[in-house]
Coordinates of C-alpha atoms in Angstrom, one line a residue:
M1004 CA -28.4 -9.1 -25.2
I1005 CA -25.1 -7.3 -25.6
I1006 CA -27.0 -4.1 -26.2
S1007 CA -29.1 -4.5 -23.1
K1008 CA -26.1 -5.2 -21.0
A1009 CA -24.3 -2.2 -22.3
N1010 CA -27.3 0.1 -21.5
E1011 CA -27.5 -1.5 -18.1
F1012 CA -23.8 -0.7 -17.5
Y1013 CA -24.2 2.9 -18.8
G1014 CA -27.3 3.3 -16.5
K1015 CA -25.1 2.3 -13.5
L1016 CA -22.5 4.9 -14.7
E1017 CA -25.2 7.6 -14.6
R1018 CA -26.3 6.6 -11.1
W1019 CA -22.7 6.6 -10.0
K1020 CA -22.5 10.3 -11.1
H1021 CA -25.1 11.2 -8.3
M1022 CA -24.0 8.7 -5.8
N1023 CA -23.7 10.0 -2.2
E1024 CA -23.5 7.0 -0.2
K1025 CA -21.1 4.2 0.2
P1026 CA -21.8 0.7 1.5
D1027 CA -20.3 -0.3 4.7
V1028 CA -17.2 -2.6 4.2
T1029 CA -16.6 -5.2 6.8
M1030 CA -13.3 -6.9 7.6
G1031 CA -12.8 -10.6 7.0
E1032 CA -11.5 -13.0 9.5
M1033 CA -7.8 -13.8 9.9
T1034 CA -7.5 -17.3 11.4
K1035 CA -4.8 -19.6 12.7
T1036 CA -4.6 -20.9 16.1
N1037 CA -1.6 -23.1 16.2
G1038 CA -2.8 -25.0 13.2
T1039 CA -6.6 -24.6 14.1
S1040 CA -8.7 -22.1 12.2
G1041 CA -11.7 -20.3 13.5
R1042 CA -10.4 -17.4 15.6
K1043 CA -11.6 -13.9 14.9
V1044 CA -9.6 -10.9 15.5
P1045 CA -11.7 -7.8 16.5
K1046 CA -12.2 -5.4 13.5
K1047 CA -11.3 -2.3 15.6
I1048 CA -7.9 -3.9 16.5
I1049 CA -7.1 -4.6 12.9
W1050 CA -8.1 -1.1 11.7
T1051 CA -5.8 0.4 14.4
I1052 CA -2.9 -1.8 13.5
G1053 CA -3.4 -0.7 9.9
A1054 CA -3.2 3.0 10.9
V1055 CA -0.2 2.5 13.0
A1056 CA 1.4 0.4 10.2
V1057 CA 1.1 3.2 7.7
A1058 CA 2.7 5.6 10.2
V1059 CA 5.5 3.2 10.9
I1060 CA 6.2 2.8 7.2
I1061 CA 6.4 6.5 6.5
L1062 CA 8.6 6.8 9.6
I1063 CA 10.9 4.1 8.3
I1064 CA 11.3 6.1 5.1
G1065 CA 12.8 9.0 7.1
I1066 CA 14.9 6.6 9.1
C1067 CA 16.5 5.1 5.9
S1068 CA 17.1 8.6 4.6
G1069 CA 19.0 9.5 7.8
A1070 CA 16.3 12.1 9.0
F1071 CA 16.2 12.7 12.8
L1072 CA 18.8 10.0 13.6
S1073 CA 21.0 10.2 16.6
R1074 CA 23.2 7.8 18.4
S1075 CA 21.3 8.4 21.7
N1076 CA 18.0 7.2 20.1
R1077 CA 18.3 3.5 20.3
I1078 CA 15.0 2.6 18.8
L1079 CA 15.4 4.7 15.6
L1080 CA 18.9 3.5 15.4
A1081 CA 17.8 -0.1 15.6
A1082 CA 15.1 0.4 13.2
R1083 CA 17.4 2.0 10.6
N1084 CA 19.9 -0.8 11.0
T1085 CA 17.3 -3.4 10.5
I1086 CA 16.1 -1.7 7.2
K1087 CA 19.7 -1.2 6.0
D1088 CA 20.3 -5.0 6.8
L1089 CA 18.2 -5.9 3.7
P1090 CA 20.1 -8.3 1.4
T1091 CA 22.3 -7.0 -1.4
V1092 CA 20.3 -7.9 -4.6
V1093 CA 22.3 -6.4 -7.4
E1094 CA 25.7 -4.6 -7.9
N1095 CA 26.5 -4.5 -4.2
R1096 CA 23.4 -2.5 -3.6
N1097 CA 20.5 -3.4 -1.4
V1098 CA 16.8 -2.8 -1.8
A1099 CA 16.7 0.5 0.3
D1100 CA 19.6 1.9 -1.8
I1101 CA 17.9 1.2 -5.1
I1102 CA 14.6 2.7 -4.1
A1103 CA 16.3 5.8 -2.6
S1104 CA 18.0 6.4 -6.0
G1105 CA 14.6 7.3 -7.6
K1106 CA 15.4 5.1 -10.5
Y1107 CA 14.2 1.4 -10.4
T1108 CA 12.2 -1.5 -11.9
I1109 CA 10.3 -3.8 -9.5
G1110 CA 9.1 -7.1 -10.8
V1111 CA 6.4 -9.2 -8.9
K1112 CA 5.3 -12.8 -9.8
G1113 CA 3.1 -14.8 -7.6
A1114 CA -0.1 -16.7 -7.0
V1115 CA -3.1 -16.1 -4.6
R1116 CA -6.0 -18.5 -4.4
G1117 CA -5.1 -20.2 -7.6
K1118 CA -4.9 -16.8 -9.5
D1119 CA -1.5 -16.1 -11.1
F1120 CA -0.1 -12.6 -11.6
D1121 CA 3.0 -11.2 -13.1
G1122 CA 3.8 -7.5 -13.1
T1123 CA 6.4 -4.7 -13.2
F1124 CA 6.5 -1.3 -11.9
K1125 CA 9.1 1.3 -13.3
Y1126 CA 10.0 4.7 -12.1
K1127 CA 12.5 7.3 -13.4
D1128 CA 12.5 11.1 -13.3
T1129 CA 8.9 12.1 -14.1
Q1130 CA 7.7 8.9 -15.7
L1131 CA 5.9 5.9 -14.1
Q1132 CA 4.9 2.8 -15.9
A1133 CA 3.1 -0.4 -14.6
G1134 CA 1.9 -3.4 -16.5
G1135 CA 1.5 -7.1 -16.3
T1136 CA -0.9 -10.0 -16.6
I1137 CA -3.5 -11.3 -14.2
S1138 CA -5.4 -14.6 -14.6
L1139 CA -9.1 -14.3 -14.6
F1140 CA -12.0 -16.9 -15.1
G1141 CA -11.0 -20.0 -16.8
R1142 CA -8.1 -19.6 -19.2
E1143 CA -8.6 -15.8 -19.6
N1144 CA -5.9 -13.4 -18.8
L1145 CA -6.1 -9.7 -18.2
D1146 CA -3.1 -7.9 -19.8
F1147 CA -2.6 -4.3 -19.0
L1148 CA -0.1 -1.5 -19.5
A1149 CA -0.3 2.0 -18.1
N1150 CA 2.1 4.9 -18.4
L1151 CA 2.1 8.3 -16.6
D1152 CA 4.5 11.0 -17.9
D1153 CA 4.7 14.8 -17.5
E1154 CA 1.8 15.2 -19.9
Q1155 CA -0.7 12.5 -20.0
L1156 CA -1.9 9.1 -18.5
C1157 CA -2.1 6.4 -21.2
A1158 CA -3.5 2.8 -20.6
S1159 CA -3.7 -0.2 -22.9
I1160 CA -6.2 -3.0 -22.0
P1161 CA -6.4 -5.4 -25.0
M1162 CA -9.3 -7.3 -23.4
L1163 CA -11.5 -4.2 -23.4
T1164 CA -10.2 -2.4 -26.6
D1165 CA -7.4 -2.4 -29.2
D1166 CA -7.2 1.4 -28.8
L1167 CA -5.2 3.4 -26.3
L1168 CA -7.0 5.2 -23.6
V1169 CA -5.4 8.6 -23.1
Y1170 CA -6.1 11.3 -20.6
N1171 CA -4.1 14.5 -21.0
Y1172 CA -4.0 16.2 -17.6
K1173 CA -2.5 19.5 -18.9
E1174 CA -5.2 20.3 -21.5
E1175 CA -8.6 21.8 -20.9
K1176 CA -11.4 19.2 -21.3
D1177 CA -14.9 19.7 -22.9
G1178 CA -16.0 16.0 -22.8
Y1179 CA -18.7 14.1 -20.9
I1180 CA -16.3 13.5 -18.1
V1181 CA -16.7 17.3 -17.0
D1182 CA -20.5 16.6 -16.7
L1183 CA -19.8 13.3 -14.9
L1184 CA -17.2 14.6 -12.3
G1185 CA -17.8 18.3 -12.5
A1186 CA -15.1 21.0 -13.4
D1187 CA -13.6 21.1 -9.9
G1188 CA -13.4 17.3 -9.9
V1189 CA -11.6 17.1 -13.2
A1190 CA -9.2 20.0 -11.9
S1191 CA -8.5 18.0 -8.9
I1192 CA -7.6 14.9 -10.8
D1193 CA -5.4 16.8 -13.0
A1194 CA -3.5 18.4 -10.0
A1195 CA -3.1 14.9 -8.4
L1196 CA -1.5 13.4 -11.6
R1197 CA 0.8 16.5 -11.9
E1198 CA 1.9 15.9 -8.3
L1199 CA 2.5 12.1 -8.9
T1200 CA 5.0 13.0 -11.7
S1201 CA 6.7 15.8 -9.7
K1202 CA 9.6 14.7 -7.3
E1203 CA 9.4 18.0 -5.6
E1204 CA 5.7 17.7 -4.7
Q1205 CA 6.2 14.0 -3.7
N1206 CA 9.2 14.9 -1.5
R1207 CA 7.2 17.9 0.0
A1208 CA 4.1 15.7 1.0
A1209 CA 6.4 13.0 2.5
Q1210 CA 8.3 15.5 4.5
E1211 CA 5.2 17.1 5.9
I1212 CA 3.9 13.7 6.9
L1213 CA 7.3 12.8 8.4
S1214 CA 7.2 16.0 10.4
V1215 CA 3.7 15.3 11.7
I1216 CA 4.9 11.8 12.9
Y1217 CA 8.1 12.8 14.3
D1218 CA 6.8 15.8 16.2
E1219 CA 4.7 13.4 18.2
Y1220 CA 7.4 10.8 18.5
K1221 CA 9.7 13.4 20.1
T1222 CA 7.2 13.9 22.9
L1223 CA 7.2 10.1 23.8
D1224 CA 8.7 9.3 27.4
I1225 CA 10.8 6.2 26.4
K1226 CA 12.1 4.2 29.2
K1227 CA 14.2 1.0 29.7
A1228 CA 12.3 -2.2 30.1
E1229 CA 13.4 -5.6 31.4
K1230 CA 15.5 -7.6 29.2
E1231 CA 13.8 -10.6 27.4
E1232 CA 15.0 -13.8 25.8
L1233 CA 14.0 -14.1 22.1
I1234 CA 15.0 -16.3 19.3
V1235 CA 17.1 -14.4 16.8
D1236 CA 19.2 -15.8 14.0
G1237 CA 18.4 -19.3 15.2
S1238 CA 19.6 -18.9 18.7
V1239 CA 18.1 -17.7 22.0
R1240 CA 19.3 -14.1 22.7
K1241 CA 18.9 -11.8 25.6
C1242 CA 17.6 -8.5 24.2
N1243 CA 17.4 -5.0 25.6
G1244 CA 14.0 -3.5 26.1
Y1245 CA 12.5 -0.1 25.8
E1246 CA 8.9 1.0 26.5
F1247 CA 6.6 3.9 26.0
T1248 CA 2.9 4.7 25.8
V1249 CA 1.1 6.2 22.7
T1250 CA -1.8 8.1 24.3
E1251 CA -5.1 8.2 22.5
D1252 CA -4.7 11.9 22.0
E1253 CA -1.3 11.5 20.5
L1254 CA -2.5 8.9 18.1
L1255 CA -5.4 11.1 17.0
Q1256 CA -3.0 14.0 16.6
V1257 CA -0.9 12.1 14.1
M1258 CA -3.9 10.7 12.3
D1259 CA -5.5 14.3 12.0
G1260 CA -2.1 15.7 10.8
V1261 CA -1.7 13.0 8.2
K1262 CA -5.2 13.4 6.9
E1263 CA -4.6 17.2 6.7
V1264 CA -1.6 16.6 4.4
Y1265 CA -3.4 14.0 2.3
D1266 CA -6.4 16.3 1.9
A1267 CA -4.1 19.2 0.7
Y1268 CA -2.4 17.1 -1.9
Y1269 CA -4.8 14.4 -3.1
G1270 CA -8.2 15.0 -1.2
G1271 CA -9.7 16.8 -4.2
A1272 CA -9.1 13.9 -6.6
A1273 CA -10.5 11.4 -4.2
D1274 CA -13.6 13.3 -3.8
A1275 CA -14.1 13.7 -7.5
L1276 CA -13.9 9.9 -8.0
K1277 CA -16.3 9.4 -5.1
L1278 CA -13.9 7.3 -3.1
K1279 CA -15.4 8.6 0.2
L1280 CA -12.0 8.2 1.9
G1281 CA -13.1 10.9 4.5
D1282 CA -15.9 8.4 5.6
D1283 CA -13.3 5.6 5.9
F1284 CA -11.0 7.9 8.0
S1285 CA -13.8 8.7 10.3
Q1286 CA -14.5 5.2 11.0
L1287 CA -10.8 4.5 11.5
R1288 CA -10.7 7.4 13.9
D1289 CA -13.6 6.1 15.8
R1290 CA -12.0 2.8 16.2
A1291 CA -8.8 4.3 17.3
C1292 CA -10.7 6.2 20.1
S1293 CA -12.2 3.0 21.4
M1294 CA -8.8 1.5 21.8
G1295 CA -7.5 4.0 24.4
D1296 CA -3.8 4.4 25.3
I1297 CA -1.4 1.8 23.5
N1298 CA 1.5 0.5 25.4
V1299 CA 4.5 -0.4 23.2
K1300 CA 7.7 -2.4 24.1
V1301 CA 10.6 -2.6 21.7
Y1302 CA 13.3 -5.2 22.0
V1303 CA 16.8 -4.8 20.4
Y1304 CA 19.7 -7.2 19.8
Q1305 CA 23.0 -6.0 18.4
N1306 CA 21.5 -2.6 17.5
K1307 CA 18.7 -4.1 15.4
L1308 CA 15.1 -4.8 16.1
A1309 CA 14.3 -8.2 17.7
A1310 CA 10.5 -7.7 18.6
V1311 CA 7.8 -5.0 18.9
V1312 CA 4.9 -5.7 21.4
A1313 CA 1.9 -3.6 21.5
E1314 CA -1.3 -3.8 23.8
A1315 CA -4.1 -1.4 23.8
E1316 CA -5.7 -0.2 27.0
N1317 CA -9.2 -1.3 26.3
S1318 CA -8.3 -4.6 24.6
D1319 CA -7.5 -8.2 26.0
T1320 CA -5.3 -8.7 23.0
A1321 CA -1.5 -8.0 22.7
F1322 CA 0.4 -8.2 19.5
R1323 CA 4.0 -9.3 19.0
L1324 CA 5.9 -8.7 15.8
L1325 CA 9.0 -10.9 15.9
F1326 CA 12.2 -10.3 13.9
K1327 CA 13.6 -13.8 13.8
G1328 CA 16.4 -13.1 11.4
G1329 CA 18.5 -15.5 9.5
E1330 CA 20.8 -14.2 6.8
Y1331 CA 19.4 -10.8 7.5
R1332 CA 17.1 -9.5 10.4
M1333 CA 13.8 -9.1 8.4
Q1334 CA 14.2 -12.5 6.6
N1335 CA 11.8 -14.4 9.0
L1336 CA 9.0 -12.3 10.5
E1337 CA 6.0 -13.4 12.5
L1338 CA 3.0 -11.6 13.9
L1339 CA 1.4 -13.1 16.9
A1340 CA -1.8 -12.2 18.8
E1341 CA -1.9 -13.1 22.5
D1342 CA -5.2 -13.1 24.5
L1343 CA -6.7 -14.8 27.3
E1344 CA -7.0 -18.0 25.3
G1345 CA -3.3 -18.1 24.5
E1346 CA -1.0 -17.2 21.6
H1347 CA -2.1 -17.4 18.0
S1348 CA 0.0 -16.8 14.8
M1349 CA -1.6 -14.4 12.5
L1350 CA 1.0 -13.9 9.8
E1351 CA 4.4 -15.4 8.8
L1352 CA 6.8 -14.1 6.1
T1353 CA 9.9 -15.9 5.0
G1354 CA 12.4 -14.7 2.3
K1355 CA 15.1 -16.5 0.4
A1356 CA 17.1 -15.8 -2.8
A1357 CA 15.2 -16.6 -5.9
G1358 CA 18.1 -17.7 -8.0
E1359 CA 18.2 -14.8 -10.3
E1360 CA 20.0 -11.5 -10.1
G1361 CA 18.0 -8.9 -8.0
G1362 CA 15.3 -11.6 -7.2
Y1363 CA 14.1 -12.6 -3.8
E1364 CA 11.3 -15.0 -3.0
F1365 CA 8.8 -14.6 -0.1
L1366 CA 6.3 -17.1 1.4
I1367 CA 3.5 -15.3 3.2
D1368 CA 1.1 -17.5 5.4
N1369 CA -1.8 -15.6 6.9
G1370 CA -3.5 -18.6 8.3
E1371 CA -5.9 -19.2 5.5
H1372 CA -3.7 -19.1 2.4
D1373 CA -0.1 -19.5 1.5
I1374 CA 1.1 -16.8 -0.8
N1375 CA 4.2 -17.0 -2.9
L1376 CA 5.8 -14.0 -4.3
V1377 CA 9.0 -13.6 -6.2
I1378 CA 10.1 -10.0 -6.1
S1379 CA 12.9 -8.7 -8.3
I1380 CA 14.4 -5.2 -8.0
S1381 CA 16.8 -3.5 -10.6
G1382 CA 18.4 -0.1 -10.9
E1383 CA 17.9 -0.3 -14.6
V1384 CA 14.7 1.2 -16.3
Q1385 CA 13.6 0.6 -19.9
F1386 CA 10.0 1.8 -20.5
E1387 CA 7.8 0.0 -23.1
K1388 CA 6.6 2.0 -26.0
M1389 CA 2.8 2.2 -26.5
S1390 CA 1.2 2.6 -29.9
G1391 CA -2.3 2.4 -31.5
D1392 CA -5.2 4.5 -32.2
R1393 CA -6.1 6.8 -29.3
I1394 CA -9.3 7.5 -27.4
D1395 CA -9.2 10.9 -25.9
V1396 CA -11.0 10.2 -22.6
G1397 CA -11.0 13.9 -21.6
N1398 CA -12.8 15.1 -24.6
M1399 CA -15.1 12.0 -25.3
S1400 CA -18.7 12.9 -25.8
E1401 CA -21.6 11.2 -24.1
A1402 CA -22.6 9.4 -27.5
D1403 CA -18.9 8.3 -28.0
L1404 CA -18.9 6.9 -24.4
R1405 CA -22.1 4.8 -25.1
K1406 CA -20.5 3.4 -28.2
F1407 CA -17.3 2.6 -26.4
I1408 CA -19.2 0.8 -23.6
L1409 CA -21.2 -1.1 -26.1
R1410 CA -18.1 -2.4 -27.9
T1411 CA -16.3 -3.3 -24.6
V1412 CA -19.3 -5.2 -23.2
G1413 CA -19.6 -7.0 -26.5
T1414 CA -15.9 -7.9 -26.4
I1415 CA -16.1 -9.2 -22.9
I1416 CA -19.2 -11.3 -23.5
T1417 CA -17.7 -12.8 -26.8
S1418 CA -14.4 -13.5 -25.1
H1419 CA -16.1 -15.3 -22.2
I1420 CA -18.4 -17.4 -24.6
R1421 CA -15.3 -18.7 -26.4

């Protein structure tokens, strides 16, 4: 039985080598209507929100670094102040300060749908390390540790093998992986791994993306909007308003520009791994086209964000992101969808101190599941040492790959039977 399962898995691996098509992936429903589930948010709206959110996140990185900041630009100033208002977590430094330093350890503990997870991500100079534990079926846990330095990627997954899986991205390969992915594919993966450990390359890619976004941002015609009363820090506040329109052409210009930068740095590796991200981008672009122009209003209180409202030309739904504040402005966030049937809460996020240095606890409610996360951030980094017999993935022969798959499947089946 174990041998047949291994051969079946190997057969799938061979078919994957020649795979040219990717199944269509559909979005699930996000539901919550003032306590009543069952509302479905259109997929094209969610896809567009996702695209805009990515652009906003990248823009915020530039804001926090002080790029393109001026006193006359009230929206960017408010966004910067909101991010800088994050709580002090350790040594009088907030989250933004620690991340910007380029040396940090992030710990994440939580539970989603009854599955616990506990992990860390560490970064310093040219080395990255991620590890943790994820609960699987029954009482089984998946432990993992992966380390990427300026020479190789090394992974430890005890459930699969006691050996270390090692891929040296600076050496020539002559293993089965070259037949599986092609010489160009392997070269693209090597290049992507080199860029991940290079601060210069990372900064260059981020700066190019920032330039794409900001070049379009500068063309926006931002006007004053009527003031609106919103709840901020527990009280009703009269907030200054600003409004502008993001045209369909402007949005597509940003999407195409970001895609061009991504392709230049990581597109080759994605293609080699058959990720088909180009198809995903095309679908996302089509959905953006169907939305038309997007009208945006931004509300500011005491030079910090109070709300962002967005409504697409070809949609009956408007979205409101509320910065309700508390100890800091982003402590309580809520995303609302408003349509002809009324207002519906889609997502709520609440943060509070976790009782440990550098730790903060977040409660996320998306209408279907409550997700508890405890996130800790530290400016100290101590990498775990990895030891054991090594499996050279880049030079593994086809026969060795068969043996490895056989042992791995056998280990999983035996562990599950126990």
